[in-house]
XYZ file of C-alpha atoms in Angstrom:
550
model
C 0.000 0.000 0.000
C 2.751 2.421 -0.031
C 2.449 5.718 -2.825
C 5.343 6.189 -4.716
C 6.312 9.697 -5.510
C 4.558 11.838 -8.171
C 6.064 12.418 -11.651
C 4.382 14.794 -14.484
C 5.728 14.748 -18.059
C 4.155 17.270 -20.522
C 4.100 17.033 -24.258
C 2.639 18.726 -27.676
C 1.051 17.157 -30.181
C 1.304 19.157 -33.498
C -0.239 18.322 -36.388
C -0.732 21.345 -38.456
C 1.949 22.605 -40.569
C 3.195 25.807 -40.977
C 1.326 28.782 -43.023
C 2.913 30.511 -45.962
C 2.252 34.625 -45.093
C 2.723 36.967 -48.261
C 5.601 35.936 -50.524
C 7.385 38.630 -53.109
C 7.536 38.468 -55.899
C 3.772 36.772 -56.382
C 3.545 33.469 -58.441
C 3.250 34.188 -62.464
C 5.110 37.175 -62.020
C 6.508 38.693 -65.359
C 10.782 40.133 -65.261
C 12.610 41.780 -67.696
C 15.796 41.152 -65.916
C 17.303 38.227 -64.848
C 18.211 39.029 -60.845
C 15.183 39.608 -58.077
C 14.806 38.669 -54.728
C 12.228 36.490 -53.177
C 11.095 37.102 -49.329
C 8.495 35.949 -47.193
C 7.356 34.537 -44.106
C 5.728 31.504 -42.054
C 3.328 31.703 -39.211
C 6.095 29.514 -36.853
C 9.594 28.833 -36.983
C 10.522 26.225 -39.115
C 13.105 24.872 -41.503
C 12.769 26.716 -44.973
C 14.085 25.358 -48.551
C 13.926 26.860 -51.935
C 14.298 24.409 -55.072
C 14.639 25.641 -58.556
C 16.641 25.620 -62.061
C 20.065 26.095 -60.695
C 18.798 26.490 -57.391
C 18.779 25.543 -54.037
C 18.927 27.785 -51.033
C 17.969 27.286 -47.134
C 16.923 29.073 -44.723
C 15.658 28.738 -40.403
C 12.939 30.714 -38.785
C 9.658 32.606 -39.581
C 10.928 34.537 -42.545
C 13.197 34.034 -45.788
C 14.711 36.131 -48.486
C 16.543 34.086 -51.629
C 18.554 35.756 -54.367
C 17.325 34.485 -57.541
C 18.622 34.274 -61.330
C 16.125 33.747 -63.470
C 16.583 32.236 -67.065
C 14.698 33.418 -70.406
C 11.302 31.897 -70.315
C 9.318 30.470 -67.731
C 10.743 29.673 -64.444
C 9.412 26.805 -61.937
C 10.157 27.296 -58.309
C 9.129 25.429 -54.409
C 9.362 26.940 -51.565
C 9.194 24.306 -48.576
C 8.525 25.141 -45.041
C 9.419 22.230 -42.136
C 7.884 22.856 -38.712
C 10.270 20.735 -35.303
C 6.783 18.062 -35.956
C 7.941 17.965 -39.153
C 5.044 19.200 -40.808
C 5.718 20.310 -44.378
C 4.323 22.993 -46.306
C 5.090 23.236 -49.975
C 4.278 26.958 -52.276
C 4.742 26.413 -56.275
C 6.196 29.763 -58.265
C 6.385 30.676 -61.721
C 8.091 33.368 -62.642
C 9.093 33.982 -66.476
C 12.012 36.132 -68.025
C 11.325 37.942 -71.131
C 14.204 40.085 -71.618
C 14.063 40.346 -75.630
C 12.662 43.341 -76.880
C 9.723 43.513 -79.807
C 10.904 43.611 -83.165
C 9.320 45.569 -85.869
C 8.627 43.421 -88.887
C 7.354 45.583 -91.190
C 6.940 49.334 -91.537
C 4.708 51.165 -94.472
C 5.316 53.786 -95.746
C 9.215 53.291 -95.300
C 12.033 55.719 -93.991
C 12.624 58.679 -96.078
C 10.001 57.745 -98.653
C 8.649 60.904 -100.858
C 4.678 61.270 -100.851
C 2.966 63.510 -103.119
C -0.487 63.413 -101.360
C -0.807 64.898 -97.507
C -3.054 61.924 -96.195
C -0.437 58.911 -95.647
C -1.213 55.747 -93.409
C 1.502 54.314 -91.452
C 1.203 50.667 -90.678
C 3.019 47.443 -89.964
C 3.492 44.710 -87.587
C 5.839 43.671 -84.704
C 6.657 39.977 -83.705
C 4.621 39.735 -80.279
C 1.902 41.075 -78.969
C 3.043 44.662 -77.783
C 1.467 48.517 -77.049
C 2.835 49.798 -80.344
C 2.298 54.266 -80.243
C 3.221 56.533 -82.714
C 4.200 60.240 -81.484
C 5.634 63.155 -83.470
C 4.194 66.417 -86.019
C 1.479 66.933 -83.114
C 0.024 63.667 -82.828
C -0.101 60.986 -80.229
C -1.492 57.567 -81.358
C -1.651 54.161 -79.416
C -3.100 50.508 -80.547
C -2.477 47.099 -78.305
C -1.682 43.607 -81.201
C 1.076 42.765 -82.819
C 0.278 45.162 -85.725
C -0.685 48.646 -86.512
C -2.236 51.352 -88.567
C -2.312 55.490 -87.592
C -3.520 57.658 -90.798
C -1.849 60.974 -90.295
C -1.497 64.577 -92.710
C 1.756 65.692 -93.583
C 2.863 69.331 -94.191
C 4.906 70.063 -97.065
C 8.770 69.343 -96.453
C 10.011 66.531 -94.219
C 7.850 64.973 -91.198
C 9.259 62.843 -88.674
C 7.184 60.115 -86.653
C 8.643 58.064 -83.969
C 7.728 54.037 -83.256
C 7.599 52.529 -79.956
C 6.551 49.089 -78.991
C 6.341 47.947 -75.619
C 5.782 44.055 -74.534
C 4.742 43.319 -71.384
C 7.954 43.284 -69.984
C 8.423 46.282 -70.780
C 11.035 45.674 -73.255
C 10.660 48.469 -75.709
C 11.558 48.989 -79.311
C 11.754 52.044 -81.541
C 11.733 53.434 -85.537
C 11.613 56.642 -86.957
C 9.687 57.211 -90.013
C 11.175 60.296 -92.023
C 8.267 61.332 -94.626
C 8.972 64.298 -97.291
C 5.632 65.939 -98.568
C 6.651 66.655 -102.328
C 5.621 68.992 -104.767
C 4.782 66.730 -107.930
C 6.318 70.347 -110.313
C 9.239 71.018 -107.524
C 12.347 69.525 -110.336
C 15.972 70.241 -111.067
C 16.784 72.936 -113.627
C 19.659 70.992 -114.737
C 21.379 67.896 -114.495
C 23.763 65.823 -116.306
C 24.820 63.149 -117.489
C 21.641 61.854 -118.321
C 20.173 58.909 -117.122
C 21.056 56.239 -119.339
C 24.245 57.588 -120.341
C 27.319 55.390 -121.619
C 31.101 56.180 -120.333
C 34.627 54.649 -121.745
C 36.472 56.320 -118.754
C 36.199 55.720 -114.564
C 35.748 59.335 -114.287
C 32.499 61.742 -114.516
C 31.233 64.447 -112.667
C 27.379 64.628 -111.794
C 26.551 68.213 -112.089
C 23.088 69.702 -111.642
C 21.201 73.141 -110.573
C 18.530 74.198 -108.518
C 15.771 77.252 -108.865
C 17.197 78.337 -105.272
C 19.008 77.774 -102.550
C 18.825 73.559 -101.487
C 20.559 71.289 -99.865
C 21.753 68.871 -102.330
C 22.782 64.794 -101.288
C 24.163 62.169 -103.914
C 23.840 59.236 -102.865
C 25.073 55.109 -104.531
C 27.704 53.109 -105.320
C 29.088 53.199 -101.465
C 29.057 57.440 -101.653
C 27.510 59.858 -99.762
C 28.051 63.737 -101.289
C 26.233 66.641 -99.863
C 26.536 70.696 -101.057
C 24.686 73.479 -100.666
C 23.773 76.376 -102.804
C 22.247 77.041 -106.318
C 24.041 74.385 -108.083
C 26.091 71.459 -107.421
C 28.861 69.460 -108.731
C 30.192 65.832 -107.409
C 32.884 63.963 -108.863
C 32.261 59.895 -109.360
C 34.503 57.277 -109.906
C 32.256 54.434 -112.173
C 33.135 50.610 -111.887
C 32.540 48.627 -114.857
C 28.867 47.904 -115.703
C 25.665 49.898 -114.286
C 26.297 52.674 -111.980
C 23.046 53.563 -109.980
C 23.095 57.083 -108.019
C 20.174 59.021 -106.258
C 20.526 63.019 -106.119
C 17.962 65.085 -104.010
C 17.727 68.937 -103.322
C 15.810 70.319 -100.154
C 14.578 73.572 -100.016
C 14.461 75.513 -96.765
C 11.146 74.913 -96.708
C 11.348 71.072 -97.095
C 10.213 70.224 -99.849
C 12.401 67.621 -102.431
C 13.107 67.094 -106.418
C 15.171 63.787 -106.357
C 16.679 62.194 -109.572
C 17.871 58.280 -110.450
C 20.724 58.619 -112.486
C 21.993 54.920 -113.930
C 25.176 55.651 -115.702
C 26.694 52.209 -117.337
C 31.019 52.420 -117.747
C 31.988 50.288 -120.724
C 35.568 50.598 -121.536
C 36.979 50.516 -124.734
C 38.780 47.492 -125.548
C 40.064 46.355 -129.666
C 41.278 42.609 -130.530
C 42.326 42.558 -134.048
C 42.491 38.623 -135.150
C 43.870 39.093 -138.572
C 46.091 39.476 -139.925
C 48.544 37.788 -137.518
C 51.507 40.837 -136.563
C 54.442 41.163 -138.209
C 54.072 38.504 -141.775
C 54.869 38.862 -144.742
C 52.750 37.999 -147.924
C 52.640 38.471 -151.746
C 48.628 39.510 -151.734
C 48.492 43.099 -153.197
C 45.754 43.313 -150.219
C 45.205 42.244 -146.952
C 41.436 41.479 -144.358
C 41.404 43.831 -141.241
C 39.409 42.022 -139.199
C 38.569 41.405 -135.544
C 36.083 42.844 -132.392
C 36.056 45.761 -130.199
C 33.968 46.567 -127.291
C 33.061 49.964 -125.379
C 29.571 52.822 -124.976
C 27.396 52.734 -127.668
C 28.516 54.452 -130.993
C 31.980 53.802 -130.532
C 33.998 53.956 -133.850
C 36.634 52.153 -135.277
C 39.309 53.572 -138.134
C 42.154 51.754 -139.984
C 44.882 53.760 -140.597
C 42.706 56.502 -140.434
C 39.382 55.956 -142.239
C 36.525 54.869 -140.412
C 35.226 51.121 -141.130
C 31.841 49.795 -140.363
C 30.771 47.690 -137.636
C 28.546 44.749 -137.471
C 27.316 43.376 -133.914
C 30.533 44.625 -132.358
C 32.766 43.595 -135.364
C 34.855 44.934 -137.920
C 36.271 43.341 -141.930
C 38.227 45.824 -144.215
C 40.157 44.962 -147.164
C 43.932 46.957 -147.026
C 45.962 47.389 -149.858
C 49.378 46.673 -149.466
C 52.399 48.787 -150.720
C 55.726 46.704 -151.870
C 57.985 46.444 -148.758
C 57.083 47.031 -144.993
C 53.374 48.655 -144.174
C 52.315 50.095 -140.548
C 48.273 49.352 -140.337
C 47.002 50.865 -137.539
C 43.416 50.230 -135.718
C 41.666 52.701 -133.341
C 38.563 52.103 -131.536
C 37.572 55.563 -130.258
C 34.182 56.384 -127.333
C 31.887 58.936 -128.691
C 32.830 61.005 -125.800
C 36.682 60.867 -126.801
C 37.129 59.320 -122.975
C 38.135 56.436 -123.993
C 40.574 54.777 -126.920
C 41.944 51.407 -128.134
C 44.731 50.704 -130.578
C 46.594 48.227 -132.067
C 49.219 48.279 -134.624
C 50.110 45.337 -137.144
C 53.018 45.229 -139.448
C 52.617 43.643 -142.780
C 55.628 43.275 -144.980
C 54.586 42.789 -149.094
C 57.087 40.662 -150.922
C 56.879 41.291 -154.404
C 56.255 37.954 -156.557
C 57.027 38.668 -161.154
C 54.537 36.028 -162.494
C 56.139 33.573 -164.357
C 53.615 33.617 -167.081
C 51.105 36.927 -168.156
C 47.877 36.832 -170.045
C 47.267 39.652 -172.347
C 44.036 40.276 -174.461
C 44.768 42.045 -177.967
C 41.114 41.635 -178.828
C 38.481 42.758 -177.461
C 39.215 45.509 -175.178
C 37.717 45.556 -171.382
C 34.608 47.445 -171.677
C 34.129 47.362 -175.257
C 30.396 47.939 -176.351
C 28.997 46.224 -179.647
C 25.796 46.378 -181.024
C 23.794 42.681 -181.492
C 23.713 40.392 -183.115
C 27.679 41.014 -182.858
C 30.492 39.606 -184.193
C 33.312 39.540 -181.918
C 37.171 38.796 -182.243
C 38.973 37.505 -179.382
C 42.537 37.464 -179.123
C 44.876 36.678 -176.007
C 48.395 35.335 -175.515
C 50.215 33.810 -172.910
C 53.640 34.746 -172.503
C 56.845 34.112 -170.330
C 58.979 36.924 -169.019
C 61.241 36.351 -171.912
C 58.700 36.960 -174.369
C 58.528 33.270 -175.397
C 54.275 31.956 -175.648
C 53.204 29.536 -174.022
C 50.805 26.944 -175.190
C 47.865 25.517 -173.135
C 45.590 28.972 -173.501
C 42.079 28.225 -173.494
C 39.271 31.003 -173.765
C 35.670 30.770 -172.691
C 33.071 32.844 -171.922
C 29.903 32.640 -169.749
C 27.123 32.741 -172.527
C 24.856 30.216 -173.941
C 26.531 31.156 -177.755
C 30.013 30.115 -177.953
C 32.977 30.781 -180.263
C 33.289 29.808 -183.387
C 35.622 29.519 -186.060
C 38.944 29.077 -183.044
C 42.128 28.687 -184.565
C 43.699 26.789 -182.029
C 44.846 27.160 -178.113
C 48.220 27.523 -178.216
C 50.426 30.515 -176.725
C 48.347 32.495 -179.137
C 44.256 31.661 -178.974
C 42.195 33.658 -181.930
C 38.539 33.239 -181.638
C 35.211 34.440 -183.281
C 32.331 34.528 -182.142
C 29.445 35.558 -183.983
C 25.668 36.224 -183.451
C 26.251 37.583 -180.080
C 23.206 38.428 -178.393
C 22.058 41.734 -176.063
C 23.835 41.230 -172.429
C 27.148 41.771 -170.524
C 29.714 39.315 -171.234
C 32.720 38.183 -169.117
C 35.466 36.317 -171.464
C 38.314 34.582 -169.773
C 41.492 33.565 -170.603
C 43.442 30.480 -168.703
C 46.751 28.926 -168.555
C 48.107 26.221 -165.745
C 51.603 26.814 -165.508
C 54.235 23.740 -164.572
C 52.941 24.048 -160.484
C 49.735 23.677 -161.475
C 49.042 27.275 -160.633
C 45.962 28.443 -162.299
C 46.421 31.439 -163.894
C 43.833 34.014 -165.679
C 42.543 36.902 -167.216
C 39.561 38.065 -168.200
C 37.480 41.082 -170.237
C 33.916 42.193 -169.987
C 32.170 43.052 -173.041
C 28.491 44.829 -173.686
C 26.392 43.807 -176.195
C 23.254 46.716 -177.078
C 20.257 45.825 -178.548
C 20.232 47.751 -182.513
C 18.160 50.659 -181.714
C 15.535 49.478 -184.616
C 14.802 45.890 -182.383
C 13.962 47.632 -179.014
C 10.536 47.740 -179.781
C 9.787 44.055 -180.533
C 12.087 42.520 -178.412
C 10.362 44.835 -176.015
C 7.077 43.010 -176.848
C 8.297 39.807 -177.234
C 10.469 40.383 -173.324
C 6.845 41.571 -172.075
C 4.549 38.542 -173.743
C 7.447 35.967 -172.319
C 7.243 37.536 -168.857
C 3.433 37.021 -168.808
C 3.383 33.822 -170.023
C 5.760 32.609 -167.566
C 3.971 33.724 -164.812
C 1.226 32.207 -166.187
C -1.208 35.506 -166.845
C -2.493 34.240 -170.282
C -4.923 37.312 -170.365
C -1.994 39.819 -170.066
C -0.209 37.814 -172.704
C -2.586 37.792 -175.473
C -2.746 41.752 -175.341
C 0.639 41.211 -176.789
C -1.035 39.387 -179.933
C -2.455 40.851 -183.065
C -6.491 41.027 -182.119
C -7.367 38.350 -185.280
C -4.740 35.761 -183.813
C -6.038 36.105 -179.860
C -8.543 33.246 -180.488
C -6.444 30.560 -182.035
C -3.206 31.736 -179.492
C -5.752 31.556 -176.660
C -6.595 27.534 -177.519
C -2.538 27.128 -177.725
C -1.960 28.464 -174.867
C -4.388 26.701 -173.065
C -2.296 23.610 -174.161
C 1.334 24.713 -173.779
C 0.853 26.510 -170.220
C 2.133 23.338 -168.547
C 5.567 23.599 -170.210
C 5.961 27.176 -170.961
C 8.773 27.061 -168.982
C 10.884 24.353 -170.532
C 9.970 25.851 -173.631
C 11.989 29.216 -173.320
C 14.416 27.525 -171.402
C 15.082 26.339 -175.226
C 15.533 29.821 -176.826
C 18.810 31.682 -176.673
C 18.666 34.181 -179.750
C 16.577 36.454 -181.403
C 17.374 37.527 -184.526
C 15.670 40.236 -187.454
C 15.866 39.092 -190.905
C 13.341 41.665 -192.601
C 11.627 45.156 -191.580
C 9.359 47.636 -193.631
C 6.388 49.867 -192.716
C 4.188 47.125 -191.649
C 5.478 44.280 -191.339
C 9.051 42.928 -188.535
C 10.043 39.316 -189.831
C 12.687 37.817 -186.491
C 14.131 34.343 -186.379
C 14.785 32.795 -183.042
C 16.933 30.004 -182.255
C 16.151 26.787 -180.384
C 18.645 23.768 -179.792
C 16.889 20.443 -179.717
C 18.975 18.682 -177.173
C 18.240 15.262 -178.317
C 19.876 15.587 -181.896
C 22.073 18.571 -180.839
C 20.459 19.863 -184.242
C 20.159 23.519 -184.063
C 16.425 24.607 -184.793
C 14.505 27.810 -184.805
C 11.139 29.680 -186.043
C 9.735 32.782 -187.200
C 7.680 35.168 -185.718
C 6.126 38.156 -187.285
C 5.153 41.585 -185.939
C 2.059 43.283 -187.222
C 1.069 46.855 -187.005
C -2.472 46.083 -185.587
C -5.918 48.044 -186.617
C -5.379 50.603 -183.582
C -1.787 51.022 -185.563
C 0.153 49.845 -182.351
C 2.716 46.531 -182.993
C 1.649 43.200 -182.009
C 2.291 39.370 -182.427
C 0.731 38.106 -185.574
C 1.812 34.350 -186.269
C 5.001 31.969 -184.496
């Protein structure tokens, strides 16, 4: 029955675990920069741990504050709080970097464009969703997207607009828009070169005026010139090819002429290929020939004398003087700025032929009257007088000679009944080398005054008939004979052709008052007999000459 001695032990039993109080910054806040700090507090000491990307920090008591880095994007975050239970309290965080600034993707009108109506609408886009205002010339305009459109009036001269989009970051980015308000009759009262215009040499000037005082700017082809004044001149330096350039003048009250000038540099270049440089030959003559290059009408001379061109290319026949001969070939810009040359030297040997043609008979030019009779007469002789046989004449008519007496060193020939046309007759002699060589006369045969008339008709009724025009031939034919020619005709149309193919001379035999008797001559090629027919000329009832029977 005996009490031991009293003993009291005390003791908690916690089950709750700790509160989260405010916490900075809150979850899905948005950063622009990378480094904040994140503080809060828990309603009872405790044990506090921060997890993230890259991240893990610790802390002990009722409050916290972590020094965070935050990467672009979204960033996920858990703060833990631990009571001495060991109750556990967990708080998710997002927090997301956006550090890039909005670009703008497109802008309409664009910098420094020239408008030549007041009422202009500035639009575009930007690559995110942004607060996008346009300030500047009196006017403050906002719009929330990710694109844009402000309508604004511009005043004569230039009028600058600023861009600004802000994301919701507040990352900002910013354009200026330059617009010029142009006068459509505001032009230069000078300027050259003109557009379009072709150079052989690097350097030009552009040169221009202006009504009054302007600022002028040239501006291409890696240069930027400005002057002021009246007038303006800029020295320009042109690389092979196209040269674009863009001059403007501003008056002091803003307002613009501007001016595209494309000037093209095409140098003057020659190639000469022939004759090869320094030859020698026995030709009395020798072919220029080769290409040049450079502006449009750029000429070319030999020695001298200007030569055509064809598609950039030159041919000219030189004559050559006995010994050593200096031929010289310019190309030359219409300008004068630019020049080829080339110089070829072309010795001439002189060469005695061993054997020489000479016509006694008939001379070159000589003009008979047909049908002719014609005496032909050549020799062939060596340089010491001594003839040479083996001459042979011909001659490029239908009629040959007649009557030859032989081909020897000395060839006499006769050829009669020569008919109206232009003869060549050619003499020819192969010497021991078989060299070819030859001579030759051209000869004229007239038409007798009295046979112009009918072979006038007969030329005119053959022409028709040819081509077949049977009506216009039988107005050549004596009005009694058109009926029985007619039913011929009808018949021989077919073969007109081959039949005057046959017929190589017309001859008279008879003329009076009335009456023209002509015989013309046909070779039957199957007996090699030579043939021929009459045909009469009539003066008809209206007193005019006409065909009256074949």
């Amino acid at each position: 029955g005996q009490v031991s001695a009293a003993r009291e032990t005390r003791f908690s039993v916690d089950t709750t675990p700790p509160r989260f109080g405010a916490i900075s910054p809150a979850d899905g806040s948005l950063f622009k920069s990378p480094k904040l700090t994140l503080t809060g507090s828990v309603d009872e000491t405790a044990g506090i741990r921060l997890e993230g990307p890259g991240t893990s920090l610790s802390a002990h008591g009722t409050s916290f504050s972590f020094p965070v880095a935050l990467n672009e994007g979204l960033n996920r975050f858990a703060v833990r709080a631990t009571d001495a239970a060991g109750n556990t309290a967990e708080q998710p965080l997002g927090y997301t970097l956006d550090s890039i600034a909005p670009k703008f993707l497109t802008i309409a009108p664009p910098d420094a464009t020239l408008a030549n109506t007041p009422n202009v609408t500035i639009s575009g886009s930007v690559d995110e969703s942004a607060k996008i205002e346009l300030s500047g010339e009196g006017v403050l305009l906002s719009v929330d997207g990710a694109s844009f459109s402000f309508p604004v009036v511009l005043k004569a001269g230039v009028n600058s607009y600023a861009l600004m989009a802000t994301d919701k970051a507040g990352n900002q980015a910013t354009a200026t828009v330059k617009l010029s308000l142009q006068s459509a009759a505001l032009k230069f009262a000078m300027l050259a070169p003109a557009d379009g215009t072709f150079f052989a040499g690097a350097k030009t000037t552009i040169v221009g005026s202006f009504a009054e005082q302007a600022n002028f700017k040239l501006t291409g082809e890696g240069l930027t010139l400005t002057a002021r004044g009246d007038r303006f001149s800029f020295p320009v330096t042109l690389k092979p090819g196209v040269n674009s350039f863009h001059v403007t003048a501003t008056n002091p009250a803003g307002n613009m002429a501007q001016a595209d000038l494309n000037l093209t540099l095409a140098p003057v270049t020659i190639t000469v290929s022939s004759p090869v440089d320094i030859t020698t030959t026995t030709d009395d003559s020798v072919t220029v020939a080769g290409t040049i290059s450079g502006p449009p009408g750029t000429t070319v001379t030999v020695n001298d004398e200007i030569v055509a061109l064809a598609n950039w290319g030159f041919s000219v026949a030189v004559p050559l003087s006995p010994g050593p001969n200096v031929i010289n070939v310019m190309a030359i810009a219409p300008l004068r700025d630019g020049v080829a040359s080339n110089t070829i030297i072309i010795e001439r040997r002189s060469v005695t032929p061993e054997i020489v043609i000479a016509f006694d008979a008939p001379m070159d030019g000589a003009v008979f009257i047909a049908p002719a009779t014609i005496q032909v007469k050549a020799q062939a002789r060596r340089p010491d007088g001594s003839t040479v046989s083996g001459l042979k004449i011909s001659n490029d008519s239908p009629v040959g000679f007649q009557n030859g007496v032989g081909e020897s060193g000395y060839a006499e020939y006769e050829w009669r009944d020569v008919p109206e046309g232009t003869y060549e007759i050619t003499a020819s002699i192969t010497d021991e080398n078989g060299t070819v060589i030859t001579k030759s006369v051209t000869v004229r045969v007239e038409a007798d005054p009295l046979d112009k008339p009918f072979m006038a008709i007969w030329n005119g009724f053959k022409v028709a008939l040819l081509a077949g025009n049977k009506s216009a031939a039988l107005e050549y034919v004596a009005m009694g004979s058109r009926d029985r020619y007619d039913r011929v005709f009808n018949e021989l149309m077919p073969a007109m052709a081959e039949v005057f193919d046959s017929l190589y001379r017309m001859q008279r035999t008879s003329l009076d008052e009335d009456v023209a008797e002509y015989f013309i001559n046909q070779l039957e090629d199957s007996s090699n007999r030579e043939l021929g027919f009459f045909i009469y000329f009539v003066r008809d009832g209206d007193g005019i000459w006409r065909i009256s029977t074949l």
